[in-house]
CSV table of C-alpha atoms in Angstrom, one decimal:
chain,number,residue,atom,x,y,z
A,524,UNK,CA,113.7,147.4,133.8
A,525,UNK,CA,110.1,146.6,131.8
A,526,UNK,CA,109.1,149.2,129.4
A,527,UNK,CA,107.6,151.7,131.7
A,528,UNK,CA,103.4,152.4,131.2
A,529,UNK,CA,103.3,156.0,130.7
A,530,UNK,CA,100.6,158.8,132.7
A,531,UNK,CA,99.7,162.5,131.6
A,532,UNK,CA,99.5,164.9,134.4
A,533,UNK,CA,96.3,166.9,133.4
A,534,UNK,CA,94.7,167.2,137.3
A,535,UNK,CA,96.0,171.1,137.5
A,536,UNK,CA,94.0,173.9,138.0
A,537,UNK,CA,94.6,176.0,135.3
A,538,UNK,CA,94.0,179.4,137.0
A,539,UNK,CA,96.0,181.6,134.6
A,540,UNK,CA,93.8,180.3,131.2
A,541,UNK,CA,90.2,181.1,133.5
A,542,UNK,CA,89.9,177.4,134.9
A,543,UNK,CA,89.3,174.7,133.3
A,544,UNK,CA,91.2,171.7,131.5
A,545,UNK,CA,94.2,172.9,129.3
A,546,UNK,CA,94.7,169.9,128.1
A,547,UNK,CA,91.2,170.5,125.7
A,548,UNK,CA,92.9,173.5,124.4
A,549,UNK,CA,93.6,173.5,120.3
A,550,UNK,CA,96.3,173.7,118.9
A,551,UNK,CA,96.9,172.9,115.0
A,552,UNK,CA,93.2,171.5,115.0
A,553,UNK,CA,93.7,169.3,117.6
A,554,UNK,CA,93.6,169.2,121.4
A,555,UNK,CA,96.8,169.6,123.5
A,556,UNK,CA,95.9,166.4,125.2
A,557,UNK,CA,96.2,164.2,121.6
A,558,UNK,CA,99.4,166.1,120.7
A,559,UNK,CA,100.9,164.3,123.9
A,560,UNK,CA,99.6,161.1,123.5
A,561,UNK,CA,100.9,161.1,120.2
A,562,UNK,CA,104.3,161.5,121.4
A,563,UNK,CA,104.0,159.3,124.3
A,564,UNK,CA,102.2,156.1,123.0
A,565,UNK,CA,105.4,155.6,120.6
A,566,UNK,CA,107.7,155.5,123.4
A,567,UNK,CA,106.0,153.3,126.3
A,568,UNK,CA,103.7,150.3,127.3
A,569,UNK,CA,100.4,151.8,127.3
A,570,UNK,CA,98.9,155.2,128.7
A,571,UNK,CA,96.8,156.3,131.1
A,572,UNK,CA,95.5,159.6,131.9
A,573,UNK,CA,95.5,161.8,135.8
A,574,UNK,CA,92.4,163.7,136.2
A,575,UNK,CA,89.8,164.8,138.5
A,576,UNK,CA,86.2,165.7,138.3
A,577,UNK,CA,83.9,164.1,135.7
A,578,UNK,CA,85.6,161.6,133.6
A,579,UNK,CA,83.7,161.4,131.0
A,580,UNK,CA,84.9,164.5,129.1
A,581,UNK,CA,87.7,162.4,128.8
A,582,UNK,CA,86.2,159.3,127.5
A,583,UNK,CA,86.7,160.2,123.6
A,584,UNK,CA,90.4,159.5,124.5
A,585,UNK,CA,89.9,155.6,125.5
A,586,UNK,CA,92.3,156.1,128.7
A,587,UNK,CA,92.3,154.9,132.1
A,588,UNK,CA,91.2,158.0,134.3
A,589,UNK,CA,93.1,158.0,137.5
A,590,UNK,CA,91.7,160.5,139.7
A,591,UNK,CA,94.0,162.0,142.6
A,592,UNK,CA,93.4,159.5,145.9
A,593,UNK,CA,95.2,162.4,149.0
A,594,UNK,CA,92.4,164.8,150.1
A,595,UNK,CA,92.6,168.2,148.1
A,596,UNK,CA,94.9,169.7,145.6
A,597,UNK,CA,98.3,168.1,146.3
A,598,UNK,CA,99.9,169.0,143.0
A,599,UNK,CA,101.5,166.8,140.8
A,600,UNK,CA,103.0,164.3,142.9
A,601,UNK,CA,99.4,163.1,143.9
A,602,UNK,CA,99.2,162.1,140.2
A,603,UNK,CA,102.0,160.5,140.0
A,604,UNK,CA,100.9,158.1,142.7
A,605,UNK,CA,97.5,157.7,141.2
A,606,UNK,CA,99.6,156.6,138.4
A,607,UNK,CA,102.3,154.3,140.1
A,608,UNK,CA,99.3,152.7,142.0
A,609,UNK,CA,97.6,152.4,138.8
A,610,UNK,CA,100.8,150.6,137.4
A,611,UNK,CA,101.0,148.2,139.9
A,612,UNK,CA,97.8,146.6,139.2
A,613,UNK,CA,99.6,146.1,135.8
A,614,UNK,CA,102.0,144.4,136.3
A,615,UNK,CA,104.6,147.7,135.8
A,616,UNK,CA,107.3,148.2,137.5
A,617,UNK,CA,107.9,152.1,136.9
A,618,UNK,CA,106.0,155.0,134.7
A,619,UNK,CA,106.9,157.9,133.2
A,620,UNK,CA,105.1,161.3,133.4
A,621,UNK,CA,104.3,163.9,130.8
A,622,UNK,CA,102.2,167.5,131.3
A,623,UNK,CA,99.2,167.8,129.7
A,624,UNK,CA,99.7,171.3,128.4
A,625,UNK,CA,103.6,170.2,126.6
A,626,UNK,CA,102.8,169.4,123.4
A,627,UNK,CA,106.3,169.1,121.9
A,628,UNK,CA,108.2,167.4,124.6
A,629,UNK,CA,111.3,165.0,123.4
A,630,UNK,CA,110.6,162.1,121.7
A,631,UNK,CA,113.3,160.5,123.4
A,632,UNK,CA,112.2,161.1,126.5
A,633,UNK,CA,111.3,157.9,128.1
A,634,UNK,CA,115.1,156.4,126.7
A,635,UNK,CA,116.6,158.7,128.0
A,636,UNK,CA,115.3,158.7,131.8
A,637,UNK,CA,115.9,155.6,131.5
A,638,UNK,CA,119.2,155.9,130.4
A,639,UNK,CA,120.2,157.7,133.1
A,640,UNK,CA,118.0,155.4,135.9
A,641,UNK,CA,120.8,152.4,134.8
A,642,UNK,CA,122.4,150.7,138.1
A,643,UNK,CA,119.4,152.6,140.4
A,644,UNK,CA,117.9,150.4,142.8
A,645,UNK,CA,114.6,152.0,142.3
A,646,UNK,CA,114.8,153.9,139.2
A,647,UNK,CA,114.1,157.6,139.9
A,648,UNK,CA,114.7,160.3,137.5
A,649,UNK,CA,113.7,164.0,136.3
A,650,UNK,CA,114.1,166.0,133.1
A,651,UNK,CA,116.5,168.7,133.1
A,652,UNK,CA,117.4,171.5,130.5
A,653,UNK,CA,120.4,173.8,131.0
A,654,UNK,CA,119.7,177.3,132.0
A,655,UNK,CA,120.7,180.2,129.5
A,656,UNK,CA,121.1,183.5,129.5
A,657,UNK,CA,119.5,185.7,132.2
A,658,UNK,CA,118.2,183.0,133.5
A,659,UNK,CA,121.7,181.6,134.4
A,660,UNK,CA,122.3,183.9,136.7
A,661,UNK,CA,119.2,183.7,138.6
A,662,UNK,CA,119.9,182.5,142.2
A,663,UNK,CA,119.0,178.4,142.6
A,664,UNK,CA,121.5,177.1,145.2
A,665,UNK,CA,124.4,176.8,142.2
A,666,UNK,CA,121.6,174.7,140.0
A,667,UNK,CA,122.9,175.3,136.2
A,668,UNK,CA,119.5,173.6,134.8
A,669,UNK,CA,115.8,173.7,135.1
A,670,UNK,CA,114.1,170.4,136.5
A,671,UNK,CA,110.6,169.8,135.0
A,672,UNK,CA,108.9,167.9,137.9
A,673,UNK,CA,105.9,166.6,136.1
A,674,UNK,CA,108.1,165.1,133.5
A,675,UNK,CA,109.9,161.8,134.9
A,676,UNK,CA,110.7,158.2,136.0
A,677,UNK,CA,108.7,156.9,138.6
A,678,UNK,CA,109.4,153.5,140.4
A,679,UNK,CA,106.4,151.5,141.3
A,680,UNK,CA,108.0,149.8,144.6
A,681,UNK,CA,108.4,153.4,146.1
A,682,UNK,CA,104.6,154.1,145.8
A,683,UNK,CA,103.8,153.5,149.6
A,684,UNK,CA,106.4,155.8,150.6
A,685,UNK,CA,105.6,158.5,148.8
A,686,UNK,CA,101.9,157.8,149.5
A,687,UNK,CA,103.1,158.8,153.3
A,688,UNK,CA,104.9,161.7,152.1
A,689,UNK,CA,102.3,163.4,151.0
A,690,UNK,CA,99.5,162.4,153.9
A,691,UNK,CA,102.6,163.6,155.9
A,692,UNK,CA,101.4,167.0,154.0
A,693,UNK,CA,104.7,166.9,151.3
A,694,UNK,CA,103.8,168.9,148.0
A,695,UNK,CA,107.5,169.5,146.5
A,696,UNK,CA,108.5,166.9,143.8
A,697,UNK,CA,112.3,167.8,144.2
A,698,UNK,CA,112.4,167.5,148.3
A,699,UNK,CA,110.8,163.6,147.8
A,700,UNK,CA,113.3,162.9,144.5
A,701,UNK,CA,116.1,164.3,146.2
A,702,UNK,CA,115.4,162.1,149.5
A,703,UNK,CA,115.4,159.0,147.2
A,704,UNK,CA,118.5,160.0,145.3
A,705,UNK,CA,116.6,161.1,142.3
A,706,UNK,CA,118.8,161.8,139.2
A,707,UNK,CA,118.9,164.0,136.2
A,708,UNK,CA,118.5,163.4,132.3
A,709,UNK,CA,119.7,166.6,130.5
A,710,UNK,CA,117.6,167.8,127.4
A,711,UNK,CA,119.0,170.2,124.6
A,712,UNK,CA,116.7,173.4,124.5
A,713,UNK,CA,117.7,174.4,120.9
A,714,UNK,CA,116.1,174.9,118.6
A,715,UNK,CA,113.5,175.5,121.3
A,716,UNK,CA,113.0,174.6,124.8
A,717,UNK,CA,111.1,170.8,124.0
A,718,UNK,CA,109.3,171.9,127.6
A,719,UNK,CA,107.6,174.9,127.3
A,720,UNK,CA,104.1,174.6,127.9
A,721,UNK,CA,101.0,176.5,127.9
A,722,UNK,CA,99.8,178.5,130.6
A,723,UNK,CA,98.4,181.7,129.0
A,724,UNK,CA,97.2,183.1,125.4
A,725,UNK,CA,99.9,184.2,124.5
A,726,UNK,CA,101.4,180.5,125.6
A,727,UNK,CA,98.5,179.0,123.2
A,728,UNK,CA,99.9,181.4,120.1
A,729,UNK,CA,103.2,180.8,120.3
A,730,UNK,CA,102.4,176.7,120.3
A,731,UNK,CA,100.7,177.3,117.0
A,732,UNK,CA,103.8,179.0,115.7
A,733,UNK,CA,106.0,175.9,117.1
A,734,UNK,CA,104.1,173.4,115.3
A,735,UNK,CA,105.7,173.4,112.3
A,736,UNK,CA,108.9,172.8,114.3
A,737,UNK,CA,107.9,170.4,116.5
């Protein structure tokens, strides 16, 4: 496999922080979006950035904009097909996929999907963390762990068929990964869940108190 390009997911709607992009949201003096290009850059073969509307408010960052190509808000899976059509005409064979609003994911992230993509045709693969406490006993069909759909391994070749998945009117990531025989890479969640990302205030505060952590 060829070191994967990677793609932030910012082309969400943001409704529980009043609209707008989270990804321009502070934190520690600088913008969500730079904290995860930070991480990311290190750990693949170049970047590129999913978002809609005006792209210039993006163009301090000096990223490829891939806007969404389905018709509407189809959630994240549209980006990840702007972004495996985006990889294609690079050369890629397969991307990963980070949040725009998770500034402290792993920094082993894109080894370790692709750790656990080893002997896969098409190598398919989401992030997992283990479920704890009264969470664990929440009702998922026996699932001990949390998938993080917008954080994964994407294979290029599979781009046309997940492009008629979701004119067929798909929206779930897990029902297309699943189909595929999508796997899992498990993430420790101490000393903080490297996932949690901000979707309120309150979500904004507590990054600031995780910096120093992170």
């Amino acid at each position: 496999m060829s070191n994967p390009l990677g793609v932030i997911l910012a082309g969400g709607l943001a409704t529980r922080m009043g609209g707008g992009d989270k990804g321009l949201l502070q934190v520690g003096g600088q913008s969500l979006l730079s904290h995860v290009m930070d991480r990311l850059a290190p750990q693949v073969g170049g970047l590129a950035l999913n978002a809609n509307g005006d792209p210039e408010r993006f163009a301090y960052l000096n990223l490829p904009i891939l806007p969404d190509t389905i018709e509407g808000f189809a959630g994240p899976l549209a980006g990840v097909l702007a972004g495996l059509d985006w990889a294609a005409t690079q050369g890629a064979d397969c991307i990963v996929t980070t949040a725009a609003d998770t500034p402290f994911f792993p920094r082993d992230l894109v080894v370790r999907l692709t750790d656990a993509a080893q002997g896969q045709t098409h190598p398919l693969v989401l992030a997992t963390t283990p479920r704890t406490g009264d969470e664990a006993l929440k009702s998922g069909g026996g699932k001990r762990v949390n998938r993080h759909p917008t954080f994964g391994l994407w294979p290029v070749a599979l781009r046309d068929d997940l492009r008629d998945a979701l004119n067929d009117g798909l929206r779930k990531v897990v029902l297309w990964t699943d189909k595929h025989d999508g796997r899992e890479a498990l993430f420790p969640v101490d000393p903080f869940d490297p996932f949690f990302n901000v979707n309120t205030p309150d979500d904004l505060a507590r990054a600031e108190k995780l910096l120093e952590q992170a």
